[in-house]
């Protein structure tokens, strides 16, 4: 079933990657693909049907504390080779719509507690061994940086080719977020996440996993402590745009 075009015009959708938890019983964790004042799309392999009523907690590790909203499954998108499946959630409650509006305006529940200081800024470490993907990420980052000359909070992005080099960087410097591939040489992403969660100085760093793996890889990554799991091909620019939005970088 397709989304309602009228609803899309009334509430423009903004590409936004947020973690989706199910506070009342479902153990799996999903992510949003977009957000609007009237609802959002959730990438998921879980089986939902139109009319299902859900309570969901939206968050972003280190930047946005969980915001719980209720909604109804309005449409379902089947998985395809170029895009994951999922469901469109329509939010009717005025209170919950205000909560979505707060997220869209980058007003989290407690900005002073979650946002990094202006002095330190925000540092992202991307762990990836594919030079073509690194080149793409670098291009995106340069374009983002060119639009952020007057940004309130500086956003720095660094690279490591595998888990071993990433661990050395993490021990030497301060990072606010790690984005990693799960399948790499030397030390793969699974081992890196395990090491991060074992070390006292690193265990609180938010981790986003990016992988072409299926449900088994997702389950293993989540068990090891990954905060958000994204399936390739990932819209990397949306992740960075979400970080910028939550940091109020204009």
Coordinates of N, CA and C in Angstrom, one line a residue, residues 25-158:
X25 N 7.1 -4.7 24.7 CA 7.1 -6.1 24.3 C 7.9 -6.5 23.2
X26 N 8.1 -5.8 22.1 CA 8.8 -6.2 20.9 C 10.3 -6.0 21.2
X27 N 11.1 -7.1 21.2 CA 12.6 -7.0 21.5 C 13.4 -6.4 20.4
X28 N 13.0 -6.4 19.2 CA 13.8 -5.9 18.1 C 13.9 -4.4 18.1
X29 N 14.9 -3.9 17.4 CA 15.1 -2.4 17.3 C 15.2 -2.1 15.8
X30 N 14.6 -1.0 15.4 CA 14.6 -0.5 14.0 C 15.0 0.9 13.9
X31 N 14.9 1.5 12.7 CA 15.3 2.9 12.5 C 14.3 3.6 11.7
X32 N 14.2 4.9 11.8 CA 13.3 5.7 11.0 C 14.0 6.1 9.7
X33 N 13.3 6.3 8.7 CA 13.8 6.7 7.4 C 13.5 8.2 7.1
X34 N 12.3 8.6 7.6 CA 12.0 10.0 7.5 C 11.1 10.4 8.7
X35 N 10.8 11.7 8.8 CA 10.0 12.2 9.9 C 9.2 13.4 9.4
X36 N 8.0 13.5 9.9 CA 7.2 14.7 9.6 C 6.4 15.0 10.9
X37 N 5.7 16.1 10.8 CA 4.8 16.5 12.0 C 3.6 15.5 12.1
X38 N 3.3 14.8 11.0 CA 2.2 13.9 11.1 C 2.5 12.4 11.2
X39 N 3.8 12.1 11.2 CA 4.2 10.7 11.3 C 5.6 10.5 10.8
X40 N 5.9 9.2 10.5 CA 7.2 8.8 10.1 C 7.2 7.5 9.4
X41 N 8.3 7.1 8.8 CA 8.5 5.8 8.2 C 9.5 5.0 9.0
X42 N 9.2 3.8 9.3 CA 10.2 2.9 10.0 C 10.6 1.8 9.1
X43 N 12.0 1.7 9.0 CA 12.5 0.5 8.3 C 12.5 -0.7 9.2
X44 N 11.8 -1.8 8.8 CA 11.7 -2.9 9.7 C 11.4 -4.2 8.9
X45 N 11.8 -5.3 9.5 CA 11.5 -6.6 8.9 C 10.3 -7.3 9.7
X46 N 9.9 -6.6 10.8 CA 8.8 -7.1 11.6 C 7.5 -7.0 10.8
X47 N 6.6 -7.9 11.1 CA 5.3 -8.1 10.4 C 4.3 -7.2 11.0
X48 N 3.9 -6.1 10.3 CA 2.8 -5.3 10.7 C 1.8 -5.2 9.6
X49 N 0.5 -4.9 10.0 CA -0.5 -4.7 9.0 C -1.2 -3.4 9.2
X50 N -1.8 -2.9 8.1 CA -2.4 -1.6 8.2 C -3.5 -1.6 9.3
X51 N -3.4 -0.6 10.1 CA -4.4 -0.5 11.3 C -3.8 -0.9 12.6
X52 N -2.6 -1.5 12.6 CA -1.9 -1.9 13.9 C -1.6 -0.6 14.6
X53 N -1.9 -0.6 15.9 CA -1.6 0.6 16.8 C -0.3 0.3 17.6
X54 N 0.7 1.2 17.6 CA 2.0 1.0 18.2 C 2.3 2.1 19.1
X55 N 3.1 1.8 20.1 CA 3.9 2.8 20.9 C 5.3 2.6 20.6
X56 N 6.0 3.7 20.2 CA 7.4 3.7 19.8 C 8.2 4.7 20.5
X57 N 9.5 4.4 20.8 CA 10.4 5.4 21.4 C 11.4 5.7 20.4
X58 N 11.5 7.0 20.1 CA 12.5 7.5 19.1 C 13.6 8.2 19.8
X59 N 14.9 7.9 19.4 CA 16.0 8.4 20.0 C 17.2 8.4 19.1
X60 N 18.3 9.1 19.5 CA 19.6 9.0 18.7 C 20.7 8.9 19.8
X61 N 21.5 7.9 19.8 CA 22.5 7.7 20.9 C 23.4 8.9 21.1
X62 N 23.4 9.4 22.3 CA 24.3 10.5 22.6 C 23.7 11.9 22.4
X63 N 22.6 12.0 21.6 CA 22.1 13.3 21.2 C 20.6 13.5 21.6
X64 N 19.8 12.5 21.5 CA 18.4 12.7 21.7 C 17.9 11.6 22.7
X65 N 17.4 11.9 23.8 CA 16.9 11.0 24.8 C 15.6 10.4 24.2
X66 N 15.2 9.2 24.6 CA 14.0 8.6 24.0 C 12.7 9.5 24.1
X67 N 12.0 9.6 23.0 CA 10.8 10.3 23.0 C 9.7 9.3 22.5
X68 N 8.7 9.0 23.4 CA 7.7 8.0 23.1 C 6.5 8.7 22.5
X69 N 6.1 8.0 21.4 CA 4.9 8.5 20.6 C 4.1 7.3 20.2
X70 N 2.8 7.5 20.0 CA 1.9 6.5 19.5 C 1.4 6.8 18.1
X71 N 1.2 5.7 17.4 CA 0.7 5.9 16.0 C 0.0 4.7 15.5
X72 N -0.5 4.8 14.2 CA -1.2 3.7 13.6 C -0.4 3.4 12.3
X73 N -0.3 2.1 11.9 CA 0.3 1.7 10.7 C -0.6 2.1 9.5
X74 N -0.2 3.1 8.7 CA -1.0 3.6 7.6 C -0.8 2.9 6.3
X75 N 0.5 2.4 6.1 CA 0.8 1.8 4.8 C 2.0 0.9 5.1
X76 N 2.2 0.0 4.1 CA 3.3 -1.0 4.2 C 4.1 -1.0 2.9
X77 N 5.4 -0.9 3.0 CA 6.3 -1.0 1.9 C 7.1 -2.3 1.9
X78 N 7.0 -3.1 0.8 CA 7.7 -4.3 0.8 C 9.2 -4.1 0.5
X79 N 10.0 -5.0 0.9 CA 11.5 -4.9 0.7 C 11.8 -5.1 -0.8
X80 N 12.8 -4.4 -1.3 CA 13.2 -4.5 -2.7 C 14.7 -4.4 -2.7
X81 N 15.4 -4.8 -3.8 CA 16.9 -4.8 -3.8 C 17.5 -3.5 -3.5
X82 N 16.8 -2.4 -3.8 CA 17.4 -1.0 -3.6 C 16.8 -0.3 -2.4
X83 N 16.0 -1.0 -1.6 CA 15.4 -0.3 -0.4 C 14.8 -1.3 0.5
X84 N 15.0 -1.1 1.8 CA 14.4 -2.0 2.8 C 12.9 -1.8 2.9
X85 N 12.3 -2.9 3.4 CA 10.8 -2.7 3.7 C 10.6 -2.0 5.0
X86 N 9.3 -1.7 5.2 CA 8.9 -1.0 6.4 C 7.5 -0.5 6.4
X87 N 7.2 0.3 7.3 CA 5.8 0.8 7.5 C 5.8 2.3 7.7
X88 N 4.7 2.9 7.2 CA 4.4 4.3 7.5 C 3.6 4.4 8.7
X89 N 4.0 5.2 9.6 CA 3.2 5.4 10.9 C 2.5 6.8 10.9
X90 N 1.2 6.8 11.0 CA 0.5 8.1 11.1 C 0.2 8.4 12.6
X91 N 0.6 9.6 13.0 CA 0.4 10.0 14.4 C -0.8 11.0 14.4
X92 N -1.8 10.7 15.2 CA -3.0 11.5 15.3 C -3.0 12.4 16.6
X93 N -2.5 11.9 17.7 CA -2.5 12.6 18.9 C -1.8 14.0 18.8
X94 N -2.5 15.0 19.2 CA -1.8 16.4 19.2 C -0.6 16.4 20.1
X95 N -0.6 15.8 21.2 CA 0.5 15.8 22.1 C 1.7 15.1 21.4
X96 N 1.5 13.9 20.8 CA 2.5 13.2 20.1 C 3.0 14.0 18.9
X97 N 2.1 14.7 18.2 CA 2.6 15.5 17.1 C 3.5 16.6 17.5
X98 N 3.2 17.2 18.7 CA 4.0 18.2 19.2 C 5.4 17.7 19.5
X99 N 5.5 16.4 20.0 CA 6.7 15.8 20.3 C 7.6 15.6 19.0
X100 N 6.9 15.2 18.0 CA 7.6 15.1 16.7 C 8.1 16.4 16.2
X101 N 7.3 17.4 16.4 CA 7.7 18.8 16.0 C 8.9 19.2 16.8
X102 N 9.0 18.9 18.1 CA 10.2 19.2 18.9 C 11.4 18.6 18.3
X103 N 11.3 17.3 17.9 CA 12.4 16.6 17.3 C 12.8 17.3 15.9
X104 N 11.8 17.6 15.1 CA 12.1 18.3 13.8 C 12.8 19.6 14.0
X105 N 12.5 20.3 15.1 CA 13.1 21.6 15.3 C 14.4 21.5 16.2
X106 N 14.8 20.2 16.3 CA 16.1 19.9 17.0 C 16.0 20.3 18.5
X107 N 14.8 20.2 19.1 CA 14.7 20.5 20.5 C 14.4 19.2 21.2
X108 N 15.5 18.5 21.6 CA 15.4 17.3 22.3 C 14.9 17.5 23.7
X109 N 14.6 16.4 24.5 CA 14.1 16.5 25.8 C 15.0 17.2 26.8
X110 N 16.3 17.2 26.6 CA 17.2 17.8 27.5 C 18.5 18.1 26.8
X111 N 18.5 19.3 26.1 CA 19.7 19.6 25.2 C 20.9 19.7 26.0
X112 N 20.8 20.3 27.2 CA 22.0 20.6 28.0 C 22.7 19.3 28.4
X113 N 21.9 18.2 28.5 CA 22.5 17.0 29.0 C 23.0 16.1 27.9
X114 N 22.5 16.3 26.7 CA 22.8 15.4 25.6 C 23.8 16.0 24.6
X115 N 23.7 17.3 24.3 CA 24.6 17.9 23.3 C 26.0 18.0 23.8
X116 N 27.0 17.8 22.9 CA 28.4 18.0 23.3 C 28.6 19.5 23.5
X117 N 29.6 19.9 24.2 CA 29.9 21.3 24.4 C 30.3 22.0 23.1
X118 N 30.1 23.3 23.0 CA 30.5 24.0 21.9 C 32.0 24.0 21.7
X119 N 32.7 24.0 22.8 CA 34.1 24.1 22.7 C 34.7 22.8 22.1
X120 N 34.2 21.6 22.5 CA 34.7 20.4 22.0 C 34.2 20.0 20.6
X121 N 32.9 20.4 20.3 CA 32.3 20.0 19.1 C 32.0 18.5 19.1
X122 N 31.8 18.0 17.9 CA 31.3 16.6 17.7 C 32.2 15.9 16.7
X123 N 32.8 14.8 17.2 CA 33.7 14.0 16.4 C 33.2 12.6 16.0
X124 N 33.2 12.3 14.7 CA 32.7 11.0 14.3 C 33.8 10.2 13.7
X125 N 33.9 8.9 14.1 CA 34.9 8.0 13.5 C 34.2 7.0 12.6
X126 N 34.6 7.0 11.3 CA 34.0 6.0 10.4 C 35.0 5.0 10.1
X127 N 34.6 3.7 10.4 CA 35.5 2.6 10.2 C 35.1 1.8 9.0
X128 N 35.9 1.9 7.9 CA 35.5 1.3 6.6 C 36.7 1.0 5.8
X129 N 36.7 -0.2 5.1 CA 37.9 -0.6 4.4 C 37.8 -0.4 2.9
X130 N 36.6 -0.1 2.4 CA 36.3 0.0 1.0 C 36.7 1.4 0.5
X131 N 37.7 1.6 -0.3 CA 38.1 2.9 -0.7 C 37.1 3.7 -1.5
X132 N 36.2 3.0 -2.3 CA 35.2 3.6 -3.0 C 34.1 4.2 -2.1
X133 N 33.8 3.5 -1.0 CA 32.8 4.0 0.0 C 33.4 5.2 0.7
X134 N 34.7 5.0 1.1 CA 35.4 6.1 1.8 C 35.4 7.4 0.9
X135 N 35.6 7.2 -0.4 CA 35.6 8.4 -1.3 C 34.3 9.0 -1.3
X136 N 33.2 8.2 -1.3 CA 31.9 8.8 -1.3 C 31.6 9.5 -0.1
X137 N 31.9 8.9 1.1 CA 31.7 9.5 2.4 C 32.4 10.9 2.4
X138 N 33.7 10.9 2.0 CA 34.5 12.1 2.0 C 33.8 13.2 1.1
X139 N 33.3 12.8 0.0 CA 32.6 13.8 -0.9 C 31.4 14.4 -0.2
X140 N 30.6 13.5 0.4 CA 29.4 14.0 1.2 C 29.8 14.9 2.3
X141 N 30.9 14.6 3.0 CA 31.3 15.4 4.2 C 31.8 16.7 3.8
X142 N 32.5 16.8 2.6 CA 33.0 18.1 2.2 C 31.8 19.0 1.8
X143 N 30.8 18.4 1.2 CA 29.6 19.2 0.8 C 28.9 19.7 2.0
X144 N 28.8 18.8 3.1 CA 28.1 19.2 4.3 C 28.9 20.3 5.0
X145 N 30.2 20.2 5.0 CA 31.1 21.2 5.6 C 31.0 22.5 5.0
X146 N 30.9 22.5 3.6 CA 30.8 23.7 2.9 C 29.6 24.6 3.2
X147 N 28.6 23.9 3.7 CA 27.3 24.6 4.1 C 27.3 24.9 5.6
X148 N 28.3 24.6 6.3 CA 28.3 24.8 7.8 C 29.4 25.7 8.3
X149 N 29.8 26.7 7.5 CA 30.9 27.6 7.9 C 30.5 28.3 9.2
X150 N 29.2 28.5 9.4 CA 28.8 29.3 10.6 C 28.0 28.4 11.6
X151 N 28.3 27.1 11.5 CA 27.6 26.2 12.4 C 27.9 26.4 13.8
X152 N 26.9 26.2 14.7 CA 27.1 26.5 16.1 C 28.1 25.5 16.7
X153 N 28.0 24.2 16.3 CA 28.8 23.1 16.9 C 29.6 22.5 15.8
X154 N 31.0 22.5 15.8 CA 31.8 22.0 14.8 C 31.6 20.4 14.7
X155 N 31.6 19.9 13.5 CA 31.4 18.5 13.3 C 32.7 18.0 12.5
X156 N 33.4 17.2 13.2 CA 34.6 16.6 12.5 C 34.4 15.1 12.3
X157 N 34.9 14.7 11.1 CA 34.8 13.2 10.7 C 36.1 12.7 10.4
X158 N 36.5 11.5 11.0 CA 37.8 10.9 10.8 C 37.5 9.4 10.3

